[in-house]
Tab-separated table of C-alpha atoms in Angstrom:
chain	number	residue	atom	x	y	z
K	220	UNK	CA	12.425	-118.037	59.425
K	221	UNK	CA	14.058	-117.358	62.777
K	222	UNK	CA	14.820	-113.695	63.442
K	223	UNK	CA	16.933	-112.139	66.210
K	224	UNK	CA	16.425	-108.398	66.719
K	225	UNK	CA	18.933	-106.625	68.974
K	226	UNK	CA	17.910	-103.388	70.673
K	227	UNK	CA	19.544	-101.154	73.255
K	228	UNK	CA	17.311	-98.607	74.961
K	229	UNK	CA	19.235	-95.341	74.896
K	230	UNK	CA	17.013	-92.941	76.833
K	231	UNK	CA	13.500	-92.337	75.491
K	232	UNK	CA	12.076	-95.765	74.519
K	233	UNK	CA	11.927	-94.870	70.820
K	234	UNK	CA	14.383	-97.623	69.892
K	235	UNK	CA	12.262	-100.123	71.826
K	236	UNK	CA	9.118	-98.826	70.126
K	237	UNK	CA	10.497	-99.286	66.620
K	238	UNK	CA	11.899	-102.737	67.397
K	239	UNK	CA	8.677	-103.919	69.025
K	240	UNK	CA	6.586	-102.812	66.040
K	241	UNK	CA	8.996	-104.636	63.734
K	242	UNK	CA	8.975	-107.793	65.862
K	243	UNK	CA	5.192	-107.760	66.078
K	244	UNK	CA	4.857	-107.276	62.331
K	245	UNK	CA	7.190	-110.180	61.591
K	246	UNK	CA	5.330	-112.446	64.010
K	247	UNK	CA	1.993	-111.494	62.441
K	248	UNK	CA	3.367	-112.846	59.161
K	249	UNK	CA	4.311	-116.180	60.704
K	250	UNK	CA	7.966	-115.489	61.473
K	251	UNK	CA	9.613	-116.556	64.751
K	252	UNK	CA	11.245	-113.644	66.547
K	253	UNK	CA	13.512	-113.144	69.523
K	254	UNK	CA	13.744	-109.522	70.635
K	255	UNK	CA	16.966	-108.944	72.543
K	256	UNK	CA	16.555	-105.815	74.652
K	257	UNK	CA	18.775	-104.577	77.469
K	258	UNK	CA	15.934	-102.843	79.327
K	259	UNK	CA	12.541	-104.475	78.707
K	260	UNK	CA	10.757	-102.524	81.467
K	261	UNK	CA	8.979	-100.202	79.005
K	262	UNK	CA	7.375	-103.185	77.260
K	263	UNK	CA	5.234	-103.720	80.373
K	264	UNK	CA	3.131	-100.691	79.363
K	265	UNK	CA	4.082	-100.419	75.698
K	266	UNK	CA	3.097	-103.991	74.861
K	267	UNK	CA	1.127	-105.517	77.745
K	268	UNK	CA	0.436	-109.174	77.096
K	269	UNK	CA	3.290	-109.448	74.600
K	270	UNK	CA	2.736	-110.991	71.182
K	271	UNK	CA	2.454	-114.583	69.997
K	272	UNK	CA	5.592	-115.513	68.100
K	273	UNK	CA	7.816	-112.947	69.845
K	274	UNK	CA	10.145	-114.041	72.642
K	275	UNK	CA	11.629	-111.305	74.819
K	276	UNK	CA	15.226	-111.909	75.875
K	277	UNK	CA	16.708	-109.659	78.540
K	278	UNK	CA	19.977	-109.013	76.791
K	279	UNK	CA	22.124	-108.226	79.845
K	280	UNK	CA	21.146	-111.291	81.823
K	281	UNK	CA	24.325	-113.179	82.628
K	282	UNK	CA	23.271	-116.437	80.995
K	283	UNK	CA	21.209	-115.071	78.094
K	284	UNK	CA	23.883	-115.181	75.394
K	285	UNK	CA	25.190	-118.579	76.473
K	286	UNK	CA	21.724	-120.123	76.452
K	287	UNK	CA	20.906	-118.643	73.047
K	288	UNK	CA	24.250	-119.759	71.591
K	289	UNK	CA	23.393	-123.329	72.575
K	290	UNK	CA	20.401	-123.286	70.202
K	291	UNK	CA	20.219	-122.896	66.433
K	292	UNK	CA	21.404	-119.564	65.009
K	293	UNK	CA	18.846	-117.185	63.532
K	294	UNK	CA	18.286	-117.014	59.798
K	295	UNK	CA	18.241	-113.214	60.025
K	296	UNK	CA	20.068	-111.042	62.539
K	297	UNK	CA	18.880	-107.452	62.843
K	298	UNK	CA	21.226	-105.080	64.601
K	299	UNK	CA	19.056	-102.074	65.381
K	300	UNK	CA	20.808	-98.723	65.293
K	301	UNK	CA	24.366	-100.081	65.560
K	302	UNK	CA	23.946	-101.747	68.946
K	303	UNK	CA	26.674	-104.463	68.648
K	304	UNK	CA	25.127	-107.882	69.385
K	305	UNK	CA	26.807	-110.257	71.833
K	306	UNK	CA	30.015	-111.926	70.515
K	307	UNK	CA	28.699	-115.399	71.413
K	308	UNK	CA	25.687	-114.854	69.194
K	309	UNK	CA	27.776	-113.486	66.340
K	310	UNK	CA	30.068	-116.523	66.559
K	311	UNK	CA	27.054	-118.838	66.376
K	312	UNK	CA	25.650	-116.846	63.479
K	313	UNK	CA	28.981	-117.124	61.635
K	314	UNK	CA	29.069	-120.938	61.690
K	315	UNK	CA	28.869	-122.610	58.261
K	316	UNK	CA	25.425	-123.143	56.792
K	317	UNK	CA	24.490	-126.756	56.016
K	318	UNK	CA	24.963	-127.725	52.354
K	319	UNK	CA	22.091	-126.436	50.249
K	320	UNK	CA	20.804	-124.211	53.071
K	321	UNK	CA	19.916	-120.561	52.677
K	322	UNK	CA	22.552	-117.996	53.574
K	323	UNK	CA	22.025	-116.156	56.828
K	324	UNK	CA	21.449	-112.415	56.529
K	325	UNK	CA	22.792	-109.704	58.842
K	326	UNK	CA	20.891	-106.410	58.672
K	327	UNK	CA	22.043	-103.135	60.187
K	328	UNK	CA	18.748	-101.268	60.706
K	329	UNK	CA	19.524	-97.559	60.643
K	330	UNK	CA	17.754	-94.419	61.846
K	331	UNK	CA	15.091	-92.709	59.776
K	332	UNK	CA	15.986	-89.663	57.684
K	333	UNK	CA	14.875	-87.828	54.566
K	334	UNK	CA	18.433	-86.743	53.746
K	335	UNK	CA	19.801	-87.652	50.274
K	336	UNK	CA	22.468	-90.016	51.617
K	337	UNK	CA	19.765	-92.496	52.670
K	338	UNK	CA	19.003	-93.465	49.077
K	339	UNK	CA	22.728	-93.776	48.314
K	340	UNK	CA	23.532	-96.037	51.267
K	341	UNK	CA	20.377	-98.115	51.562
K	342	UNK	CA	21.104	-101.785	50.844
K	343	UNK	CA	24.876	-101.393	50.592
K	344	UNK	CA	27.110	-104.162	52.009
K	345	UNK	CA	29.390	-103.552	54.980
K	346	UNK	CA	32.077	-106.278	55.305
K	347	UNK	CA	33.079	-107.245	58.852
K	348	UNK	CA	36.870	-107.241	59.359
K	349	UNK	CA	37.287	-108.067	63.049
K	350	UNK	CA	35.766	-110.071	65.874
K	351	UNK	CA	33.760	-113.294	65.665
K	352	UNK	CA	31.897	-112.022	62.608
K	353	UNK	CA	35.050	-111.610	60.493
K	354	UNK	CA	34.364	-112.423	56.833
K	355	UNK	CA	30.611	-111.883	57.233
K	356	UNK	CA	28.771	-109.020	55.565
K	357	UNK	CA	26.200	-106.711	57.090
K	358	UNK	CA	23.776	-104.804	54.886
K	359	UNK	CA	22.584	-101.299	55.646
K	360	UNK	CA	18.805	-100.980	55.747
K	361	UNK	CA	17.623	-97.386	55.917
K	362	UNK	CA	13.989	-96.519	56.628
K	363	UNK	CA	12.888	-93.602	54.512
K	364	UNK	CA	10.208	-91.724	52.629
K	365	UNK	CA	10.921	-92.709	49.014
K	366	UNK	CA	10.774	-95.935	46.968
K	367	UNK	CA	14.601	-96.067	46.897
K	368	UNK	CA	14.787	-96.505	50.714
K	369	UNK	CA	13.588	-99.106	53.201
K	370	UNK	CA	10.198	-97.438	53.687
K	371	UNK	CA	8.189	-97.052	56.893
K	372	UNK	CA	6.593	-99.535	59.258
K	373	UNK	CA	2.881	-99.883	58.513
K	374	UNK	CA	0.504	-102.687	59.447
K	375	UNK	CA	-1.565	-104.154	56.637
K	376	UNK	CA	-4.868	-103.217	58.290
K	377	UNK	CA	-3.782	-99.810	59.585
K	378	UNK	CA	-5.905	-97.663	57.284
K	379	UNK	CA	-8.971	-99.860	57.765
K	380	UNK	CA	-8.652	-99.512	61.545
K	381	UNK	CA	-8.099	-95.786	61.179
K	382	UNK	CA	-11.308	-95.414	59.181
K	383	UNK	CA	-13.328	-97.401	61.742
K	384	UNK	CA	-11.961	-95.435	64.696
K	385	UNK	CA	-14.615	-93.843	66.928
K	386	UNK	CA	-13.039	-90.812	68.565
K	387	UNK	CA	-15.786	-90.102	71.084
K	388	UNK	CA	-15.969	-93.732	72.204
K	389	UNK	CA	-12.211	-94.014	72.670
K	390	UNK	CA	-11.992	-90.768	74.638
K	391	UNK	CA	-14.814	-91.935	76.885
K	392	UNK	CA	-13.027	-95.249	77.481
K	393	UNK	CA	-9.963	-93.307	78.599
K	394	UNK	CA	-12.015	-91.176	80.968
K	395	UNK	CA	-11.270	-88.017	78.966
K	396	UNK	CA	-14.104	-85.503	79.093
K	397	UNK	CA	-14.567	-84.066	75.608
K	398	UNK	CA	-17.204	-81.546	74.557
K	399	UNK	CA	-16.207	-80.953	70.950
K	400	UNK	CA	-13.268	-78.623	71.634
K	401	UNK	CA	-10.009	-78.866	69.690
K	402	UNK	CA	-7.849	-81.733	70.936
K	403	UNK	CA	-4.059	-81.489	70.964
K	404	UNK	CA	-1.576	-84.244	71.846
K	405	UNK	CA	1.642	-83.191	73.576
K	406	UNK	CA	4.442	-85.754	73.205
K	407	UNK	CA	7.692	-83.810	73.454
K	408	UNK	CA	11.030	-83.346	75.179
K	409	UNK	CA	11.429	-79.942	76.854
K	410	UNK	CA	10.943	-77.349	74.080
K	411	UNK	CA	11.799	-73.780	74.997
K	412	UNK	CA	8.689	-72.644	73.126
K	413	UNK	CA	6.323	-74.661	75.331
K	414	UNK	CA	5.344	-71.683	77.510
K	415	UNK	CA	4.555	-69.643	74.403
K	416	UNK	CA	2.389	-72.459	73.076
K	417	UNK	CA	0.457	-72.693	76.336
K	418	UNK	CA	-0.035	-68.921	76.384
K	419	UNK	CA	-1.407	-69.031	72.843
K	420	UNK	CA	-3.888	-71.742	73.793
K	421	UNK	CA	-4.925	-69.948	76.985
K	422	UNK	CA	-5.763	-66.702	75.179
K	423	UNK	CA	-7.297	-68.244	72.045
K	424	UNK	CA	-10.839	-67.495	70.980
K	425	UNK	CA	-11.750	-71.195	70.897
K	426	UNK	CA	-11.216	-73.826	73.604
K	427	UNK	CA	-8.336	-76.294	73.402
K	428	UNK	CA	-7.964	-79.531	75.339
K	429	UNK	CA	-4.315	-80.543	75.719
K	430	UNK	CA	-3.581	-84.242	76.295
K	431	UNK	CA	-0.153	-84.541	77.920
K	432	UNK	CA	1.620	-87.879	77.575
K	433	UNK	CA	3.498	-89.514	80.447
K	434	UNK	CA	7.269	-89.174	80.746
K	435	UNK	CA	9.254	-86.199	79.529
K	436	UNK	CA	6.241	-84.244	78.279
K	437	UNK	CA	4.634	-84.519	81.713
K	438	UNK	CA	7.900	-83.443	83.328
K	439	UNK	CA	8.075	-80.466	80.973
K	440	UNK	CA	4.482	-79.589	81.924
K	441	UNK	CA	4.024	-80.919	85.462
K	442	UNK	CA	0.484	-81.335	86.812
K	443	UNK	CA	-1.086	-78.073	87.899
K	444	UNK	CA	-4.345	-76.248	87.219
K	445	UNK	CA	-6.391	-78.240	84.735
K	446	UNK	CA	-8.083	-75.083	83.416
K	447	UNK	CA	-6.154	-72.034	82.268
K	448	UNK	CA	-8.282	-69.568	80.313
K	449	UNK	CA	-9.410	-71.271	77.090
K	450	UNK	CA	-7.059	-74.202	77.786
K	451	UNK	CA	-7.924	-77.386	79.626
K	452	UNK	CA	-5.314	-80.054	80.339
K	453	UNK	CA	-5.415	-83.802	80.953
K	454	UNK	CA	-2.296	-85.692	82.011
K	455	UNK	CA	-2.285	-89.222	80.647
K	456	UNK	CA	-0.702	-92.438	81.934
K	457	UNK	CA	1.745	-94.432	79.826
K	458	UNK	CA	-0.188	-95.850	76.866
K	459	UNK	CA	0.280	-99.127	74.975
K	460	UNK	CA	1.371	-98.644	71.374
K	461	UNK	CA	-2.143	-99.314	70.089
K	462	UNK	CA	-3.649	-96.653	72.325
K	463	UNK	CA	-0.873	-94.207	71.484
K	464	UNK	CA	-1.963	-94.584	67.869
K	465	UNK	CA	-5.541	-93.984	68.969
K	466	UNK	CA	-4.445	-90.835	70.799
K	467	UNK	CA	-2.927	-89.457	67.601
K	468	UNK	CA	-6.058	-90.410	65.661
K	469	UNK	CA	-8.254	-88.638	68.222
K	470	UNK	CA	-6.407	-85.318	68.150
K	471	UNK	CA	-6.759	-82.408	65.744
K	472	UNK	CA	-3.086	-81.460	66.173
K	473	UNK	CA	-0.239	-83.708	67.311
K	474	UNK	CA	3.073	-82.681	68.814
K	475	UNK	CA	5.383	-85.676	68.457
K	476	UNK	CA	9.048	-86.402	69.015
K	477	UNK	CA	11.722	-88.864	67.935
K	478	UNK	CA	11.244	-91.449	65.204
K	479	UNK	CA	8.432	-93.903	65.960
K	480	UNK	CA	5.867	-91.233	66.827
K	481	UNK	CA	6.742	-89.214	63.715
K	482	UNK	CA	5.809	-92.182	61.550
K	483	UNK	CA	2.621	-92.770	63.525
K	484	UNK	CA	1.689	-89.095	63.158
K	485	UNK	CA	2.076	-89.422	59.400
K	486	UNK	CA	-0.296	-92.405	59.379
K	487	UNK	CA	-2.756	-90.531	61.613
K	488	UNK	CA	-3.171	-87.957	58.849
K	489	UNK	CA	-3.739	-84.958	61.144
K	490	UNK	CA	-1.540	-81.851	61.283
K	491	UNK	CA	1.549	-82.408	63.443
K	492	UNK	CA	4.711	-80.734	64.705
K	493	UNK	CA	7.846	-82.835	65.112
K	494	UNK	CA	10.461	-82.253	67.800
K	495	UNK	CA	13.584	-83.916	66.455
K	496	UNK	CA	16.142	-85.544	68.756
K	497	UNK	CA	18.856	-82.931	69.302
K	498	UNK	CA	22.486	-83.768	68.470
K	499	UNK	CA	25.538	-81.998	69.871
K	500	UNK	CA	26.884	-81.028	66.450
K	501	UNK	CA	23.481	-79.666	65.322
K	502	UNK	CA	23.268	-82.339	62.624
K	503	UNK	CA	19.562	-82.525	63.470
K	504	UNK	CA	19.085	-79.110	61.841
K	505	UNK	CA	19.945	-80.555	58.438
K	506	UNK	CA	17.866	-83.645	59.138
K	507	UNK	CA	14.812	-81.571	60.047
K	508	UNK	CA	15.264	-79.375	57.002
K	509	UNK	CA	15.378	-82.410	54.704
K	510	UNK	CA	12.166	-83.743	56.237
K	511	UNK	CA	10.344	-80.415	55.874
K	512	UNK	CA	11.488	-80.230	52.250
K	513	UNK	CA	10.124	-83.720	51.594
K	514	UNK	CA	6.874	-82.799	53.351
K	515	UNK	CA	6.614	-79.643	51.244
K	516	UNK	CA	5.727	-77.899	54.480
K	517	UNK	CA	3.968	-74.542	54.060
K	518	UNK	CA	5.922	-71.549	55.407
K	519	UNK	CA	4.020	-71.298	58.704
K	520	UNK	CA	4.582	-75.005	59.463
K	521	UNK	CA	8.282	-74.702	58.614
K	522	UNK	CA	8.569	-71.618	60.832
K	523	UNK	CA	6.758	-73.358	63.697
K	524	UNK	CA	9.147	-76.329	63.440
K	525	UNK	CA	12.188	-74.081	63.589
K	526	UNK	CA	10.899	-72.331	66.693
K	527	UNK	CA	9.692	-75.521	68.369
K	528	UNK	CA	13.118	-77.097	67.852
K	529	UNK	CA	15.068	-74.075	69.140
K	530	UNK	CA	16.505	-73.261	65.705
K	531	UNK	CA	15.044	-69.741	65.528
K	532	UNK	CA	13.736	-66.955	67.740
K	533	UNK	CA	10.461	-65.070	67.628
K	534	UNK	CA	6.747	-65.591	68.100
K	535	UNK	CA	5.057	-68.862	67.256
K	536	UNK	CA	2.737	-68.681	64.215
K	537	UNK	CA	-0.918	-68.594	65.183
K	538	UNK	CA	-2.615	-71.989	65.305
K	539	UNK	CA	-5.802	-70.782	63.670
K	540	UNK	CA	-8.108	-72.737	61.378
K	541	UNK	CA	-6.407	-71.471	58.210
K	542	UNK	CA	-2.949	-72.550	59.383
K	543	UNK	CA	-4.130	-75.977	60.502
K	544	UNK	CA	-5.976	-76.474	57.213
K	545	UNK	CA	-2.811	-75.812	55.193
K	546	UNK	CA	-0.764	-78.033	57.508
K	547	UNK	CA	-3.369	-80.772	57.245
K	548	UNK	CA	-3.327	-80.603	53.449
K	549	UNK	CA	0.454	-81.070	53.398
K	550	UNK	CA	0.243	-84.005	55.825
K	551	UNK	CA	-2.565	-85.635	53.826
K	552	UNK	CA	-0.596	-85.330	50.586
K	553	UNK	CA	2.488	-86.820	52.240
K	554	UNK	CA	0.497	-89.734	53.612
K	555	UNK	CA	-1.043	-90.445	50.207
K	556	UNK	CA	2.441	-90.514	48.692
K	557	UNK	CA	3.625	-92.989	51.332
K	558	UNK	CA	0.568	-95.225	50.995
K	559	UNK	CA	1.384	-95.664	47.312
K	560	UNK	CA	4.679	-97.289	48.335
K	561	UNK	CA	5.444	-100.663	49.918
K	562	UNK	CA	5.837	-100.641	53.679
K	563	UNK	CA	9.129	-101.364	55.460
K	564	UNK	CA	8.301	-104.964	56.363
K	565	UNK	CA	7.426	-105.829	52.757
K	566	UNK	CA	10.698	-104.327	51.551
K	567	UNK	CA	12.697	-106.010	54.313
K	568	UNK	CA	11.316	-109.473	53.556
K	569	UNK	CA	12.021	-108.973	49.859
K	570	UNK	CA	15.562	-107.784	50.604
K	571	UNK	CA	16.272	-110.753	52.892
K	572	UNK	CA	14.925	-113.191	50.274
K	573	UNK	CA	17.314	-111.710	47.707
K	574	UNK	CA	20.336	-111.946	49.998
K	575	UNK	CA	19.625	-115.426	51.342
């Protein structure tokens, strides 16, 4: 089938990351995909070389919508995160289907959450009452952590690749000197508790090597002394999605942020701390709480999350072997639960087949 995925990059490339993984997964299964993205610049490092079967359309080019409207409409239109596709494309999509042809399907891909409403709203129809899409119906598709949701993106060979991964070889390829010390990935916004975390690493009884990702994490921890007590630091360049996965696989503890990296941290199977995207009305507090409940996070991991996300005050729990072991056990159990479920792409294809 022909798929159009519409994506607007808000600020931190997470939307682009999710949409690219989805587009790549569809293309790997033989689908034809156009990814409409208003700012494709991040794909230069996120997905160098592109992907066979995926066409990148710069959404805000003056002639893009007109040129696309001149061709056949997609069989499936995915509106990622409520981004309002171009009216010309909606009008083309709304044209009558040839007699005997499959119905076109309009999917509203929503944000990931573990909150109870996700199961209630997943798959529900949303009739369109105005604009060129009047009389059409969108369907909500909610990623989630239970069988009653849309699931999580996961490649078919992900676990096999994870098992074959050679940490030492990958680190050497990246030019990262590693001598067996604990490795920690830092992919964050600007957490107020960052200085406390660094102080804990610096004074710890065992060495820690912190791998700082490019972008906001590097701005939160700008380059400076590479050695600070028991802490050594490496600042990384922007990594392609595949190597970002490898980074999470290589580390003993992962600090991640947003949506795409949370999912990838779950698949990595190592202990992790999630910095959730903050919302003005503090709705992210409830969202984080629902996720920690689903994870069955031990008390120290829950406490660390609250402090890391600015939802509490006090000292960070110690990142000793006992704490990381209990965190790792919770993460491993959560991953096993997710692996027993169908992935998002499998559920999406099944849903589209039912609606078309």
